Amino acid sequence: MLKETAEIIKNAKFLTAFTGAGISVESGIPPFRGAGGLWERYDPSAIDIDFFYANPKESWREMKKIFFDSMGKAEPNIAHKTLAAWEKRGLLKGVITQNIDNLHQRAGSINVKEFHGTINYLICTGCGKRYHINEVDLKAELPSCKSCGAVLKPDFIFYGEGINPRVYQASAELAYATDVMIVVGTSGEVMPACALPLTAKRNGAKIIEINTLPSSYTAGVSDFYFEQKAGDFFKNIAKLLE
Ligand code: APR
């Protein structure tokens, strides 16, 4: 199956990748769902938009534990690096990621659609000023705007928030143009992101899924399913595509 998959990837006219938290697990970032997942340990309401505005201090306290403490130390792994190398040599057209960890970009990927935003920036809830994470004192109980004093919100999508329309459009266009999509490390449970592989599939794309467990795509959407860690798959497939 690996050789056949390598041929399909090699001959793709518009290869894309759709990634979820599972691609970053081997970089030390826990997934959200499944054994040891973040939502087993923390309450997702911490990143509910209404909760955030009503209880900014509590939300910030939880967000630091859920996101900022673990993502700061993570490094891109072989899966991120292989996708970046494939883009560089013109094999991969782009990545649509649900992840906010910036690891695709740090691995060298250029065309990355961050469907759920990024941990790298924060937005002022008062004047809209945008800050890079390095400009903000995250030790403060309530990170606030230097211009207007209002509380800062991380620039990723909270529950109850809409997807950035430009990112949504660009991601949908990528999915629509795809003839081979590699779906890596996602449970496929969160709309509207999880509909993107379906858009590709409906438009005739081959779906190659890598996940350590079956997902909502495995039975009826994926054409190839590798029940293994992303790192192992990319280590093996990269050798066949050197
Ligand atoms: N290699 C490949 N897959 C893995 C690995 C690994 N090393 N480790 C875990 N997985 C798989 C799990 O089996 C699971 O199916 O990665 C998937 C992670 O699923 P989720 O934790 O649900 O993450 P994701 O699908 O990205 O969640 C989507 O939910 O909470 C929101 O906004 C958040 O972007 C996130 C969205």
Short mmCIF file of N, CA and C in Angstrom, two decimals, residues 8-127:
data_model
loop_
_atom_site.label_atom_id
_atom_site.label_comp_id
_atom_site.label_asym_id
_atom_site.label_seq_id
_atom_site.Cartn_x
_atom_site.Cartn_y
_atom_site.Cartn_z
N ILE A 8 0.89 7.59 -6.13
CA ILE A 8 -0.24 8.54 -6.23
C ILE A 8 0.22 9.95 -5.85
N ILE A 9 1.02 10.03 -4.79
CA ILE A 9 1.54 11.34 -4.36
C ILE A 9 2.45 11.92 -5.44
N LYS A 10 3.33 11.08 -5.95
CA LYS A 10 4.31 11.54 -6.96
C LYS A 10 3.60 12.06 -8.22
N ASN A 11 2.51 11.42 -8.59
CA ASN A 11 1.81 11.79 -9.84
C ASN A 11 0.67 12.78 -9.62
N ALA A 12 0.52 13.25 -8.39
CA ALA A 12 -0.59 14.20 -8.10
C ALA A 12 -0.40 15.49 -8.90
N LYS A 13 -1.52 16.05 -9.34
CA LYS A 13 -1.46 17.34 -10.05
C LYS A 13 -1.59 18.51 -9.07
N PHE A 14 -2.35 18.26 -7.96
CA PHE A 14 -2.56 19.33 -6.97
C PHE A 14 -2.64 18.66 -5.60
N LEU A 15 -1.48 18.36 -5.04
CA LEU A 15 -1.40 17.67 -3.74
C LEU A 15 -1.50 18.68 -2.60
N THR A 16 -2.40 18.39 -1.64
CA THR A 16 -2.49 19.26 -0.45
C THR A 16 -2.51 18.37 0.79
N ALA A 17 -2.35 19.03 1.93
CA ALA A 17 -2.42 18.31 3.22
C ALA A 17 -3.42 19.03 4.11
N PHE A 18 -4.16 18.23 4.87
CA PHE A 18 -5.11 18.76 5.86
C PHE A 18 -4.67 18.17 7.20
N THR A 19 -4.26 19.04 8.14
CA THR A 19 -3.67 18.48 9.36
C THR A 19 -4.42 18.90 10.62
N GLY A 20 -4.31 18.03 11.62
CA GLY A 20 -4.90 18.29 12.93
C GLY A 20 -3.87 18.07 14.02
N ALA A 21 -4.36 18.11 15.25
CA ALA A 21 -3.46 18.08 16.41
C ALA A 21 -2.52 16.88 16.42
N GLY A 22 -2.95 15.78 15.80
CA GLY A 22 -2.14 14.55 15.83
C GLY A 22 -0.80 14.71 15.16
N ILE A 23 -0.67 15.63 14.20
CA ILE A 23 0.63 15.79 13.53
C ILE A 23 1.65 16.44 14.46
N SER A 24 1.17 17.09 15.53
CA SER A 24 2.09 17.77 16.45
C SER A 24 2.32 17.00 17.75
N VAL A 25 1.65 15.84 17.88
CA VAL A 25 1.80 15.06 19.13
C VAL A 25 3.25 14.64 19.33
N GLU A 26 3.93 14.26 18.25
CA GLU A 26 5.34 13.82 18.40
C GLU A 26 6.28 15.02 18.58
N SER A 27 5.70 16.22 18.54
CA SER A 27 6.47 17.42 18.91
C SER A 27 6.24 17.77 20.37
N GLY A 28 5.41 16.96 21.04
CA GLY A 28 5.17 17.19 22.48
C GLY A 28 3.92 17.97 22.80
N ILE A 29 3.05 18.20 21.78
CA ILE A 29 1.79 18.93 22.04
C ILE A 29 0.65 17.91 22.10
N PRO A 30 -0.05 17.82 23.24
CA PRO A 30 -1.11 16.81 23.36
C PRO A 30 -2.25 17.07 22.36
N PRO A 31 -2.95 16.01 21.93
CA PRO A 31 -4.14 16.22 21.11
C PRO A 31 -5.27 16.75 22.00
N PHE A 32 -6.41 17.08 21.38
CA PHE A 32 -7.56 17.55 22.17
C PHE A 32 -8.39 16.39 22.65
N ARG A 33 -8.54 15.38 21.80
CA ARG A 33 -9.46 14.26 22.12
C ARG A 33 -8.71 12.96 22.20
N GLY A 34 -9.35 11.97 22.80
CA GLY A 34 -8.73 10.66 22.94
C GLY A 34 -7.90 10.60 24.23
N ALA A 35 -7.26 9.48 24.43
CA ALA A 35 -6.54 9.23 25.70
C ALA A 35 -5.51 10.33 25.95
N GLY A 36 -5.57 10.96 27.10
CA GLY A 36 -4.59 12.00 27.45
C GLY A 36 -4.84 13.32 26.79
N GLY A 37 -5.99 13.40 26.10
CA GLY A 37 -6.30 14.63 25.35
C GLY A 37 -6.55 15.83 26.27
N LEU A 38 -6.37 17.02 25.71
CA LEU A 38 -6.52 18.24 26.51
C LEU A 38 -7.93 18.38 27.07
N TRP A 39 -8.93 17.98 26.26
CA TRP A 39 -10.31 18.14 26.74
C TRP A 39 -10.69 17.10 27.79
N GLU A 40 -9.76 16.17 28.08
CA GLU A 40 -9.99 15.27 29.24
C GLU A 40 -9.53 15.96 30.51
N ARG A 41 -8.61 16.91 30.34
CA ARG A 41 -7.98 17.53 31.52
C ARG A 41 -8.47 18.95 31.77
N TYR A 42 -8.89 19.62 30.68
CA TYR A 42 -9.31 21.01 30.84
C TYR A 42 -10.72 21.19 30.26
N ASP A 43 -11.39 22.22 30.71
CA ASP A 43 -12.77 22.49 30.26
C ASP A 43 -12.71 23.37 29.00
N PRO A 44 -13.24 22.88 27.87
CA PRO A 44 -13.17 23.67 26.62
C PRO A 44 -13.87 25.03 26.75
N SER A 45 -14.71 25.20 27.79
CA SER A 45 -15.40 26.50 27.90
C SER A 45 -14.41 27.65 28.11
N ALA A 46 -13.17 27.28 28.52
CA ALA A 46 -12.14 28.33 28.70
C ALA A 46 -11.91 29.08 27.39
N ILE A 47 -12.17 28.38 26.25
CA ILE A 47 -12.02 29.08 24.96
C ILE A 47 -13.37 29.20 24.26
N ASP A 48 -14.40 29.40 25.08
CA ASP A 48 -15.71 29.79 24.53
C ASP A 48 -15.74 31.32 24.53
N ILE A 49 -16.14 31.90 23.42
CA ILE A 49 -15.99 33.36 23.28
C ILE A 49 -16.82 34.13 24.31
N ASP A 50 -18.01 33.65 24.62
CA ASP A 50 -18.84 34.37 25.61
C ASP A 50 -18.23 34.25 27.01
N PHE A 51 -17.69 33.04 27.30
CA PHE A 51 -17.06 32.84 28.62
C PHE A 51 -15.85 33.77 28.75
N PHE A 52 -15.09 33.88 27.64
CA PHE A 52 -13.87 34.71 27.68
C PHE A 52 -14.22 36.15 28.03
N TYR A 53 -15.25 36.70 27.35
CA TYR A 53 -15.59 38.11 27.60
C TYR A 53 -16.19 38.30 29.01
N ALA A 54 -16.87 37.28 29.50
CA ALA A 54 -17.48 37.41 30.84
C ALA A 54 -16.47 37.14 31.96
N ASN A 55 -15.49 36.27 31.67
CA ASN A 55 -14.51 35.86 32.71
C ASN A 55 -13.09 35.85 32.15
N PRO A 56 -12.60 37.01 31.72
CA PRO A 56 -11.29 37.04 31.03
C PRO A 56 -10.15 36.48 31.89
N LYS A 57 -10.17 36.78 33.19
CA LYS A 57 -9.06 36.31 34.04
C LYS A 57 -9.03 34.78 34.11
N GLU A 58 -10.22 34.21 34.31
CA GLU A 58 -10.30 32.73 34.42
C GLU A 58 -9.94 32.08 33.08
N SER A 59 -10.43 32.70 32.01
CA SER A 59 -10.14 32.15 30.67
C SER A 59 -8.64 32.21 30.42
N TRP A 60 -8.03 33.35 30.72
CA TRP A 60 -6.58 33.47 30.49
C TRP A 60 -5.79 32.47 31.35
N ARG A 61 -6.24 32.27 32.58
CA ARG A 61 -5.52 31.33 33.46
C ARG A 61 -5.52 29.93 32.85
N GLU A 62 -6.67 29.52 32.32
CA GLU A 62 -6.77 28.19 31.72
C GLU A 62 -6.02 28.12 30.39
N MET A 63 -6.14 29.18 29.58
CA MET A 63 -5.48 29.17 28.26
C MET A 63 -3.97 29.02 28.40
N LYS A 64 -3.41 29.65 29.40
CA LYS A 64 -1.95 29.56 29.59
C LYS A 64 -1.56 28.10 29.85
N LYS A 65 -2.38 27.40 30.64
CA LYS A 65 -2.07 26.00 30.95
C LYS A 65 -2.30 25.12 29.72
N ILE A 66 -3.39 25.40 29.00
CA ILE A 66 -3.77 24.52 27.86
C ILE A 66 -2.84 24.74 26.67
N PHE A 67 -2.54 25.98 26.37
CA PHE A 67 -1.85 26.28 25.11
C PHE A 67 -0.43 26.81 25.31
N PHE A 68 -0.33 27.90 26.04
CA PHE A 68 0.93 28.64 26.01
C PHE A 68 2.07 27.87 26.70
N ASP A 69 1.75 27.10 27.74
CA ASP A 69 2.83 26.40 28.44
C ASP A 69 3.43 25.30 27.56
N SER A 70 2.60 24.60 26.77
CA SER A 70 3.15 23.44 26.01
C SER A 70 3.67 23.86 24.65
N MET A 71 3.02 24.83 24.00
CA MET A 71 3.39 25.11 22.61
C MET A 71 4.72 25.85 22.51
N GLY A 72 5.05 26.54 23.59
CA GLY A 72 6.30 27.33 23.53
C GLY A 72 7.53 26.48 23.29
N LYS A 73 7.51 25.25 23.82
CA LYS A 73 8.74 24.43 23.79
C LYS A 73 8.76 23.47 22.58
N ALA A 74 7.67 23.39 21.83
CA ALA A 74 7.55 22.37 20.77
C ALA A 74 8.40 22.75 19.56
N GLU A 75 8.94 21.72 18.91
CA GLU A 75 9.71 21.90 17.66
C GLU A 75 9.02 21.10 16.53
N PRO A 76 9.14 21.57 15.28
CA PRO A 76 8.55 20.79 14.17
C PRO A 76 9.15 19.38 14.14
N ASN A 77 8.33 18.40 13.75
CA ASN A 77 8.87 17.02 13.64
C ASN A 77 8.98 16.62 12.17
N ILE A 78 9.34 15.37 11.93
CA ILE A 78 9.62 14.93 10.55
C ILE A 78 8.40 15.08 9.65
N ALA A 79 7.20 15.00 10.24
CA ALA A 79 5.98 15.14 9.41
C ALA A 79 5.87 16.57 8.87
N HIS A 80 6.02 17.55 9.77
CA HIS A 80 5.99 18.96 9.35
C HIS A 80 7.11 19.22 8.33
N LYS A 81 8.29 18.68 8.62
CA LYS A 81 9.46 18.98 7.77
C LYS A 81 9.32 18.35 6.39
N THR A 82 8.73 17.15 6.33
CA THR A 82 8.56 16.49 5.02
C THR A 82 7.57 17.27 4.16
N LEU A 83 6.47 17.71 4.77
CA LEU A 83 5.49 18.50 4.01
C LEU A 83 6.13 19.79 3.49
N ALA A 84 6.96 20.40 4.33
CA ALA A 84 7.63 21.65 3.90
C ALA A 84 8.60 21.37 2.75
N ALA A 85 9.31 20.25 2.84
CA ALA A 85 10.27 19.88 1.77
C ALA A 85 9.53 19.59 0.46
N TRP A 86 8.37 18.93 0.57
CA TRP A 86 7.57 18.63 -0.64
C TRP A 86 7.05 19.92 -1.28
N GLU A 87 6.70 20.91 -0.44
CA GLU A 87 6.24 22.19 -1.01
C GLU A 87 7.41 22.86 -1.73
N LYS A 88 8.57 22.82 -1.10
CA LYS A 88 9.76 23.49 -1.66
C LYS A 88 10.11 22.92 -3.04
N ARG A 89 9.91 21.59 -3.21
CA ARG A 89 10.28 21.00 -4.52
C ARG A 89 9.09 20.96 -5.47
N GLY A 90 8.00 21.64 -5.05
CA GLY A 90 6.87 21.79 -5.98
C GLY A 90 5.92 20.62 -6.01
N LEU A 91 6.12 19.68 -5.09
CA LEU A 91 5.24 18.48 -5.07
C LEU A 91 3.93 18.80 -4.34
N LEU A 92 4.03 19.57 -3.23
CA LEU A 92 2.83 19.89 -2.42
C LEU A 92 2.46 21.35 -2.65
N LYS A 93 1.15 21.61 -2.87
CA LYS A 93 0.71 22.99 -3.17
C LYS A 93 0.44 23.80 -1.91
N GLY A 94 0.02 23.13 -0.82
CA GLY A 94 -0.27 23.89 0.40
C GLY A 94 -0.81 23.00 1.51
N VAL A 95 -0.82 23.58 2.69
CA VAL A 95 -1.33 22.90 3.89
C VAL A 95 -2.50 23.68 4.46
N ILE A 96 -3.59 22.97 4.75
CA ILE A 96 -4.68 23.56 5.53
C ILE A 96 -4.55 22.93 6.91
N THR A 97 -4.30 23.75 7.92
CA THR A 97 -4.14 23.16 9.26
C THR A 97 -5.18 23.70 10.23
N GLN A 98 -5.62 22.80 11.12
CA GLN A 98 -6.51 23.21 12.22
C GLN A 98 -5.69 23.66 13.42
N ASN A 99 -4.38 23.44 13.33
CA ASN A 99 -3.49 23.69 14.46
C ASN A 99 -3.12 25.16 14.55
N ILE A 100 -2.86 25.60 15.75
CA ILE A 100 -2.50 27.01 16.01
C ILE A 100 -1.04 27.13 16.45
N ASP A 101 -0.30 26.01 16.34
CA ASP A 101 1.04 25.94 16.95
C ASP A 101 2.17 26.48 16.08
N ASN A 102 1.85 26.89 14.84
CA ASN A 102 2.86 27.52 13.98
C ASN A 102 3.99 26.56 13.57
N LEU A 103 3.83 25.26 13.81
CA LEU A 103 4.92 24.32 13.52
C LEU A 103 5.11 24.10 12.02
N HIS A 104 4.05 24.19 11.24
CA HIS A 104 4.23 24.05 9.77
C HIS A 104 5.14 25.17 9.25
N GLN A 105 4.86 26.37 9.69
CA GLN A 105 5.67 27.50 9.21
C GLN A 105 7.11 27.39 9.73
N ARG A 106 7.25 26.97 10.96
CA ARG A 106 8.61 26.85 11.53
C ARG A 106 9.39 25.73 10.85
N ALA A 107 8.65 24.77 10.23
CA ALA A 107 9.32 23.69 9.48
C ALA A 107 9.72 24.18 8.09
N GLY A 108 9.16 25.34 7.68
CA GLY A 108 9.50 25.91 6.36
C GLY A 108 8.35 25.97 5.38
N SER A 109 7.17 25.50 5.78
CA SER A 109 6.02 25.60 4.86
C SER A 109 5.65 27.06 4.66
N ILE A 110 5.32 27.41 3.41
CA ILE A 110 4.96 28.80 3.09
C ILE A 110 3.44 28.94 2.96
N ASN A 111 2.85 28.11 2.08
CA ASN A 111 1.42 28.23 1.82
C ASN A 111 0.65 27.44 2.88
N VAL A 112 0.42 28.07 4.02
CA VAL A 112 -0.27 27.42 5.14
C VAL A 112 -1.54 28.19 5.46
N LYS A 113 -2.68 27.51 5.41
CA LYS A 113 -3.94 28.17 5.81
C LYS A 113 -4.25 27.75 7.23
N GLU A 114 -4.15 28.71 8.16
CA GLU A 114 -4.40 28.40 9.58
C GLU A 114 -5.89 28.60 9.86
N PHE A 115 -6.65 27.52 9.63
CA PHE A 115 -8.11 27.61 9.65
C PHE A 115 -8.63 28.09 11.02
N HIS A 116 -7.90 27.74 12.08
CA HIS A 116 -8.34 28.16 13.42
C HIS A 116 -7.45 29.25 14.01
N GLY A 117 -6.70 29.93 13.13
CA GLY A 117 -5.88 31.05 13.60
C GLY A 117 -4.56 30.56 14.17
N THR A 118 -3.97 31.40 15.01
CA THR A 118 -2.61 31.13 15.48
C THR A 118 -2.39 31.61 16.91
N ILE A 119 -1.50 30.90 17.60
CA ILE A 119 -1.11 31.29 18.96
C ILE A 119 -0.06 32.39 18.92
N ASN A 120 0.47 32.63 17.74
CA ASN A 120 1.60 33.56 17.59
C ASN A 120 1.24 35.02 17.75
N TYR A 121 -0.04 35.34 17.64
CA TYR A 121 -0.46 36.75 17.71
C TYR A 121 -1.63 36.89 18.69
N LEU A 122 -1.77 38.12 19.19
CA LEU A 122 -2.91 38.45 20.05
C LEU A 122 -3.54 39.74 19.53
N ILE A 123 -4.85 39.85 19.74
CA ILE A 123 -5.60 41.00 19.23
C ILE A 123 -6.19 41.76 20.43
N CYS A 124 -6.12 43.10 20.35
CA CYS A 124 -6.76 43.89 21.43
C CYS A 124 -8.28 43.89 21.25
N THR A 125 -8.99 43.57 22.33
CA THR A 125 -10.47 43.51 22.24
C THR A 125 -11.07 44.92 22.24
N GLY A 126 -10.20 45.92 22.47
CA GLY A 126 -10.71 47.30 22.49
C GLY A 126 -10.46 48.00 21.18
N CYS A 127 -9.18 48.08 20.78
CA CYS A 127 -8.87 48.89 19.57
C CYS A 127 -8.45 48.03 18.39
#
